[in-house]
Amino acid sequence: MRKQIGMMLAAVLAAGALAGCSSSSKETTAAPTTAAETTAAATEAEKETAEAESEEETTEAAAGEAEEILVAAAASLKNAYEEELIPMFQEKYPNVTVKGTYDSSGKLQTQIEEGLEADVFMSAATKQMKALDEEGMIDSETITNLLENKIVLIVPSGSDAGLEAFEDIADAASIALGDPASVPAGQYAQEALTSLGIWDSIQDKVSFGTNVTEVLNQVAAASADAGIVYATDAASMADQVTVVAEAPEGSLSAKVIYPVAVVKDSAHADSANAFVEFLKTPEAMEVFESYGFSAGN
């Protein structure tokens, strides 16, 4: 009898132990489920936070943060840019301020190579743009041959020098030209006059300007009897200079093209791209044409 009672007690104890193990097992199994739910909740919270931040960034971008871009442009573009084009752009993009620096294309090229933080470059010849592009300093995909110009022989208004053709520059007592080393207008003048067989014979009468504006001002002030500038420059001082003639057909190997592009390391690439795209619009081209330019090819 005692033996039977002992066996019964042992069975009861064993069952209790099994129940305890079962309970412990269930508790252990439930723990991973709770951790997974916690992880899922945390992930969802992170997702909601990321979405909120993204929406905030989009709202800020749409509002447009104020910034300033620098446009490095050939001196012959200054009037069109400052008087009309930049104000037009800023009216369309009030969050962007545009500053211009104007000089010979060669000087601007050098300045960009030496660290000028320009966002847009527009030269008066393809040579300078090509050089910067080959050096990896231009966003190649943005290069656009935007405008065409002409080079013309000018004399002071009221001049009695008797010059009637482009090649008559050889008869002028004093001549103003852009320096061919850095001024595209001077490079074009050298090419045209060389093809006409005049370049070497006039060297003792020439004074070289550091940009085309200097040449224009010398002739306007009658400090030089004749000079070669862009047609657009002559038009800007029509009351002070007279156009004698355009460079003869065939005297230049290529057209006078003005390319524009975004500088590759621009800190404001979006605004710089917006400015370049604006220059291509019909309303901007109308302004350029009013200053004597024509569409480039």
mmCIF file of N, CA and C in Angstrom, residues 175-259:
data_model
loop_
_atom_site.group_PDB
_atom_site.id
_atom_site.type_symbol
_atom_site.label_atom_id
_atom_site.label_comp_id
_atom_site.label_asym_id
_atom_site.label_seq_id
_atom_site.Cartn_x
_atom_site.Cartn_y
_atom_site.Cartn_z
ATOM 1 N N ILE A 175 44.843 103.027 -85.116
ATOM 2 C CA ILE A 175 43.878 101.923 -85.126
ATOM 3 C C ILE A 175 43.782 101.286 -83.738
ATOM 4 N N ALA A 176 42.559 101.013 -83.312
ATOM 5 C CA ALA A 176 42.336 100.320 -82.037
ATOM 6 C C ALA A 176 41.797 98.916 -82.313
ATOM 7 N N LEU A 177 42.436 97.922 -81.706
ATOM 8 C CA LEU A 177 41.999 96.527 -81.864
ATOM 9 C C LEU A 177 42.093 95.821 -80.510
ATOM 10 N N GLY A 178 41.309 94.762 -80.358
ATOM 11 C CA GLY A 178 41.442 93.941 -79.164
ATOM 12 C C GLY A 178 42.721 93.125 -79.252
ATOM 13 N N ASP A 179 43.335 92.877 -78.108
ATOM 14 C CA ASP A 179 44.566 92.095 -78.082
ATOM 15 C C ASP A 179 44.251 90.644 -78.470
ATOM 16 N N PRO A 180 44.806 90.153 -79.567
ATOM 17 C CA PRO A 180 44.507 88.786 -80.021
ATOM 18 C C PRO A 180 44.897 87.704 -79.008
ATOM 19 N N ALA A 181 45.758 88.055 -78.066
ATOM 20 C CA ALA A 181 46.194 87.070 -77.080
ATOM 21 C C ALA A 181 45.061 86.652 -76.140
ATOM 22 N N SER A 182 44.084 87.532 -75.954
ATOM 23 C CA SER A 182 43.015 87.215 -75.001
ATOM 24 C C SER A 182 41.628 87.697 -75.403
ATOM 25 N N VAL A 183 41.547 88.533 -76.430
ATOM 26 C CA VAL A 183 40.262 89.131 -76.813
ATOM 27 C C VAL A 183 39.756 88.501 -78.113
ATOM 28 N N PRO A 184 38.640 87.776 -78.077
ATOM 29 C CA PRO A 184 38.130 87.153 -79.304
ATOM 30 C C PRO A 184 37.935 88.127 -80.458
ATOM 31 N N ALA A 185 37.446 89.347 -80.170
ATOM 32 C CA ALA A 185 37.259 90.327 -81.241
ATOM 33 C C ALA A 185 38.593 90.651 -81.908
ATOM 34 N N GLY A 186 39.649 90.678 -81.107
ATOM 35 C CA GLY A 186 40.988 90.893 -81.646
ATOM 36 C C GLY A 186 41.467 89.706 -82.462
ATOM 37 N N GLN A 187 41.116 88.517 -82.027
ATOM 38 C CA GLN A 187 41.470 87.304 -82.772
ATOM 39 C C GLN A 187 40.766 87.277 -84.127
ATOM 40 N N TYR A 188 39.488 87.644 -84.118
ATOM 41 C CA TYR A 188 38.737 87.693 -85.384
ATOM 42 C C TYR A 188 39.302 88.770 -86.299
ATOM 43 N N ALA A 189 39.658 89.918 -85.721
ATOM 44 C CA ALA A 189 40.221 91.008 -86.519
ATOM 45 C C ALA A 189 41.544 90.564 -87.152
ATOM 46 N N GLN A 190 42.386 89.921 -86.367
ATOM 47 C CA GLN A 190 43.665 89.438 -86.890
ATOM 48 C C GLN A 190 43.445 88.446 -88.036
ATOM 49 N N GLU A 191 42.504 87.536 -87.860
ATOM 50 C CA GLU A 191 42.241 86.545 -88.901
ATOM 51 C C GLU A 191 41.756 87.208 -90.185
ATOM 52 N N ALA A 192 40.797 88.142 -90.044
ATOM 53 C CA ALA A 192 40.238 88.796 -91.224
ATOM 54 C C ALA A 192 41.282 89.645 -91.940
ATOM 55 N N LEU A 193 42.042 90.418 -91.174
ATOM 56 C CA LEU A 193 43.039 91.299 -91.786
ATOM 57 C C LEU A 193 44.211 90.517 -92.363
ATOM 58 N N THR A 194 44.528 89.382 -91.778
ATOM 59 C CA THR A 194 45.578 88.533 -92.339
ATOM 60 C C THR A 194 45.132 87.954 -93.669
ATOM 61 N N SER A 195 43.873 87.526 -93.737
ATOM 62 C CA SER A 195 43.359 86.957 -94.986
ATOM 63 C C SER A 195 43.282 88.015 -96.087
ATOM 64 N N LEU A 196 43.169 89.291 -95.676
ATOM 65 C CA LEU A 196 43.130 90.390 -96.646
ATOM 66 C C LEU A 196 44.535 90.918 -96.955
ATOM 67 N N GLY A 197 45.555 90.360 -96.300
ATOM 68 C CA GLY A 197 46.934 90.775 -96.553
ATOM 69 C C GLY A 197 47.298 92.106 -95.931
ATOM 70 N N ILE A 198 46.598 92.494 -94.846
ATOM 71 C CA ILE A 198 46.792 93.825 -94.258
ATOM 72 C C ILE A 198 47.474 93.776 -92.892
ATOM 73 N N TRP A 199 47.346 92.681 -92.188
ATOM 74 C CA TRP A 199 47.733 92.616 -90.778
ATOM 75 C C TRP A 199 49.156 93.113 -90.513
ATOM 76 N N ASP A 200 50.111 92.611 -91.211
ATOM 77 C CA ASP A 200 51.504 92.972 -90.937
ATOM 78 C C ASP A 200 51.792 94.446 -91.197
ATOM 79 N N SER A 201 51.153 95.002 -92.191
ATOM 80 C CA SER A 201 51.471 96.382 -92.594
ATOM 81 C C SER A 201 50.912 97.446 -91.650
ATOM 82 N N ILE A 202 49.983 97.091 -90.769
ATOM 83 C CA ILE A 202 49.362 98.101 -89.900
ATOM 84 C C ILE A 202 49.900 98.069 -88.469
ATOM 85 N N GLN A 203 50.828 97.168 -88.164
ATOM 86 C CA GLN A 203 51.235 96.964 -86.776
ATOM 87 C C GLN A 203 51.783 98.215 -86.092
ATOM 88 N N ASP A 204 52.435 99.089 -86.815
ATOM 89 C CA ASP A 204 53.005 100.280 -86.180
ATOM 90 C C ASP A 204 51.940 101.337 -85.873
ATOM 91 N N LYS A 205 50.699 101.104 -86.298
ATOM 92 C CA LYS A 205 49.618 102.070 -86.045
ATOM 93 C C LYS A 205 48.580 101.548 -85.053
ATOM 94 N N VAL A 206 48.779 100.335 -84.547
ATOM 95 C CA VAL A 206 47.755 99.696 -83.718
ATOM 96 C C VAL A 206 48.030 99.834 -82.226
ATOM 97 N N SER A 207 46.963 100.137 -81.483
ATOM 98 C CA SER A 207 47.006 100.058 -80.017
ATOM 99 C C SER A 207 46.022 98.956 -79.625
ATOM 100 N N PHE A 208 46.457 98.061 -78.733
ATOM 101 C CA PHE A 208 45.637 96.912 -78.382
ATOM 102 C C PHE A 208 44.912 97.121 -77.050
ATOM 103 N N GLY A 209 43.594 96.893 -77.074
ATOM 104 C CA GLY A 209 42.796 97.004 -75.863
ATOM 105 C C GLY A 209 42.669 95.658 -75.181
ATOM 106 N N THR A 210 42.418 95.688 -73.867
ATOM 107 C CA THR A 210 42.315 94.444 -73.105
ATOM 108 C C THR A 210 40.944 93.782 -73.242
ATOM 109 N N ASN A 211 39.991 94.508 -73.800
ATOM 110 C CA ASN A 211 38.697 93.919 -74.149
ATOM 111 C C ASN A 211 38.049 94.786 -75.210
ATOM 112 N N VAL A 212 36.968 94.310 -75.784
ATOM 113 C CA VAL A 212 36.360 95.002 -76.908
ATOM 114 C C VAL A 212 35.748 96.340 -76.493
ATOM 115 N N THR A 213 35.351 96.474 -75.244
ATOM 116 C CA THR A 213 34.775 97.734 -74.764
ATOM 117 C C THR A 213 35.818 98.849 -74.799
ATOM 118 N N GLU A 214 37.055 98.525 -74.470
ATOM 119 C CA GLU A 214 38.129 99.521 -74.543
ATOM 120 C C GLU A 214 38.313 100.015 -75.973
ATOM 121 N N VAL A 215 38.260 99.096 -76.909
ATOM 122 C CA VAL A 215 38.407 99.468 -78.327
ATOM 123 C C VAL A 215 37.273 100.408 -78.740
ATOM 124 N N LEU A 216 36.069 100.039 -78.377
ATOM 125 C CA LEU A 216 34.904 100.862 -78.703
ATOM 126 C C LEU A 216 35.041 102.268 -78.118
ATOM 127 N N ASN A 217 35.452 102.344 -76.870
ATOM 128 C CA ASN A 217 35.578 103.647 -76.214
ATOM 129 C C ASN A 217 36.678 104.503 -76.831
ATOM 130 N N GLN A 218 37.764 103.864 -77.268
ATOM 131 C CA GLN A 218 38.835 104.628 -77.914
ATOM 132 C C GLN A 218 38.345 105.285 -79.200
ATOM 133 N N VAL A 219 37.599 104.528 -79.980
ATOM 134 C CA VAL A 219 37.095 105.087 -81.243
ATOM 135 C C VAL A 219 36.018 106.136 -80.965
ATOM 136 N N ALA A 220 35.136 105.866 -80.007
ATOM 137 C CA ALA A 220 34.073 106.821 -79.673
ATOM 138 C C ALA A 220 34.653 108.159 -79.215
ATOM 139 N N ALA A 221 35.780 108.084 -78.513
ATOM 140 C CA ALA A 221 36.421 109.314 -78.026
ATOM 141 C C ALA A 221 37.364 109.919 -79.055
ATOM 142 N N ALA A 222 37.426 109.305 -80.250
ATOM 143 C CA ALA A 222 38.309 109.756 -81.328
ATOM 144 C C ALA A 222 39.784 109.669 -80.937
ATOM 145 N N SER A 223 40.090 108.808 -79.962
ATOM 146 C CA SER A 223 41.487 108.553 -79.613
ATOM 147 C C SER A 223 42.129 107.661 -80.666
ATOM 148 N N ALA A 224 41.298 106.985 -81.438
ATOM 149 C CA ALA A 224 41.767 106.176 -82.571
ATOM 150 C C ALA A 224 40.901 106.523 -83.770
ATOM 151 N N ASP A 225 41.507 106.529 -84.948
ATOM 152 C CA ASP A 225 40.773 106.895 -86.161
ATOM 153 C C ASP A 225 39.880 105.770 -86.663
ATOM 154 N N ALA A 226 40.159 104.534 -86.247
ATOM 155 C CA ALA A 226 39.359 103.397 -86.684
ATOM 156 C C ALA A 226 39.566 102.235 -85.722
ATOM 157 N N GLY A 227 38.644 101.314 -85.736
ATOM 158 C CA GLY A 227 38.768 100.143 -84.872
ATOM 159 C C GLY A 227 37.854 99.034 -85.360
ATOM 160 N N ILE A 228 38.067 97.846 -84.848
ATOM 161 C CA ILE A 228 37.217 96.707 -85.203
ATOM 162 C C ILE A 228 36.576 96.163 -83.931
ATOM 163 N N VAL A 229 35.253 96.147 -83.928
ATOM 164 C CA VAL A 229 34.486 95.671 -82.774
ATOM 165 C C VAL A 229 33.346 94.791 -83.275
ATOM 166 N N TYR A 230 32.544 94.301 -82.348
ATOM 167 C CA TYR A 230 31.353 93.553 -82.740
ATOM 168 C C TYR A 230 30.262 94.522 -83.191
ATOM 169 N N ALA A 231 29.420 94.051 -84.069
ATOM 170 C CA ALA A 231 28.307 94.870 -84.547
ATOM 171 C C ALA A 231 27.432 95.328 -83.388
ATOM 172 N N THR A 232 27.271 94.455 -82.381
ATOM 173 C CA THR A 232 26.437 94.805 -81.237
ATOM 174 C C THR A 232 27.040 95.946 -80.425
ATOM 175 N N ASP A 233 28.366 95.990 -80.335
ATOM 176 C CA ASP A 233 29.026 97.081 -79.616
ATOM 177 C C ASP A 233 28.823 98.398 -80.347
ATOM 178 N N ALA A 234 28.981 98.351 -81.654
ATOM 179 C CA ALA A 234 28.785 99.563 -82.452
ATOM 180 C C ALA A 234 27.360 100.083 -82.300
ATOM 181 N N ALA A 235 26.391 99.168 -82.252
ATOM 182 C CA ALA A 235 24.988 99.566 -82.116
ATOM 183 C C ALA A 235 24.722 100.238 -80.774
ATOM 184 N N SER A 236 25.484 99.844 -79.747
ATOM 185 C CA SER A 236 25.268 100.424 -78.417
ATOM 186 C C SER A 236 25.753 101.859 -78.320
ATOM 187 N N MET A 237 26.598 102.289 -79.272
ATOM 188 C CA MET A 237 27.083 103.669 -79.300
ATOM 189 C C MET A 237 26.879 104.264 -80.689
ATOM 190 N N ALA A 238 25.709 104.039 -81.228
ATOM 191 C CA ALA A 238 25.423 104.490 -82.598
ATOM 192 C C ALA A 238 25.524 106.002 -82.758
ATOM 193 N N ASP A 239 25.408 106.728 -81.663
ATOM 194 C CA ASP A 239 25.509 108.187 -81.742
ATOM 195 C C ASP A 239 26.955 108.676 -81.671
ATOM 196 N N GLN A 240 27.888 107.752 -81.385
ATOM 197 C CA GLN A 240 29.285 108.155 -81.237
ATOM 198 C C GLN A 240 30.240 107.489 -82.224
ATOM 199 N N VAL A 241 29.786 106.383 -82.812
ATOM 200 C CA VAL A 241 30.624 105.720 -83.819
ATOM 201 C C VAL A 241 29.790 105.398 -85.048
ATOM 202 N N THR A 242 30.469 105.269 -86.173
ATOM 203 C CA THR A 242 29.809 104.930 -87.437
ATOM 204 C C THR A 242 30.403 103.630 -87.976
ATOM 205 N N VAL A 243 29.527 102.733 -88.381
ATOM 206 C CA VAL A 243 29.974 101.465 -88.958
ATOM 207 C C VAL A 243 30.323 101.689 -90.429
ATOM 208 N N VAL A 244 31.551 101.340 -90.811
ATOM 209 C CA VAL A 244 31.990 101.475 -92.201
ATOM 210 C C VAL A 244 31.604 100.244 -93.004
ATOM 211 N N ALA A 245 31.918 99.060 -92.465
ATOM 212 C CA ALA A 245 31.623 97.824 -93.186
ATOM 213 C C ALA A 245 31.819 96.613 -92.288
ATOM 214 N N GLU A 246 31.152 95.512 -92.642
ATOM 215 C CA GLU A 246 31.380 94.229 -91.980
ATOM 216 C C GLU A 246 32.610 93.568 -92.597
ATOM 217 N N ALA A 247 33.190 92.618 -91.865
ATOM 218 C CA ALA A 247 34.293 91.848 -92.414
ATOM 219 C C ALA A 247 33.822 91.132 -93.679
ATOM 220 N N PRO A 248 34.590 91.181 -94.756
ATOM 221 C CA PRO A 248 34.170 90.565 -96.025
ATOM 222 C C PRO A 248 33.892 89.073 -95.877
ATOM 223 N N GLU A 249 32.942 88.595 -96.623
ATOM 224 C CA GLU A 249 32.620 87.173 -96.607
ATOM 225 C C GLU A 249 33.854 86.358 -97.010
ATOM 226 N N GLY A 250 34.128 85.326 -96.255
ATOM 227 C CA GLY A 250 35.286 84.480 -96.547
ATOM 228 C C GLY A 250 36.544 84.892 -95.811
ATOM 229 N N SER A 251 36.530 86.077 -95.164
ATOM 230 C CA SER A 251 37.725 86.521 -94.449
ATOM 231 C C SER A 251 37.852 85.833 -93.085
ATOM 232 N N LEU A 252 36.767 85.241 -92.619
ATOM 233 C CA LEU A 252 36.785 84.466 -91.382
ATOM 234 C C LEU A 252 36.480 83.010 -91.710
ATOM 235 N N SER A 253 37.173 82.107 -91.077
ATOM 236 C CA SER A 253 36.973 80.684 -91.358
ATOM 237 C C SER A 253 35.706 80.134 -90.713
ATOM 238 N N ALA A 254 35.209 80.829 -89.698
ATOM 239 C CA ALA A 254 34.001 80.378 -89.011
ATOM 240 C C ALA A 254 33.198 81.576 -88.525
ATOM 241 N N LYS A 255 31.941 81.328 -88.207
ATOM 242 C CA LYS A 255 31.080 82.391 -87.711
ATOM 243 C C LYS A 255 31.517 82.834 -86.312
ATOM 244 N N VAL A 256 31.101 84.041 -85.958
ATOM 245 C CA VAL A 256 31.375 84.580 -84.625
ATOM 246 C C VAL A 256 30.278 84.066 -83.688
ATOM 247 N N ILE A 257 30.563 82.968 -82.977
ATOM 248 C CA ILE A 257 29.565 82.293 -82.152
ATOM 249 C C ILE A 257 29.826 82.524 -80.661
ATOM 250 N N TYR A 258 28.742 82.736 -79.932
ATOM 251 C CA TYR A 258 28.802 82.910 -78.480
ATOM 252 C C TYR A 258 28.200 81.677 -77.791
ATOM 253 N N PRO A 259 29.016 80.806 -77.219
ATOM 254 C CA PRO A 259 28.471 79.659 -76.480
ATOM 255 C C PRO A 259 28.257 80.001 -75.004
#
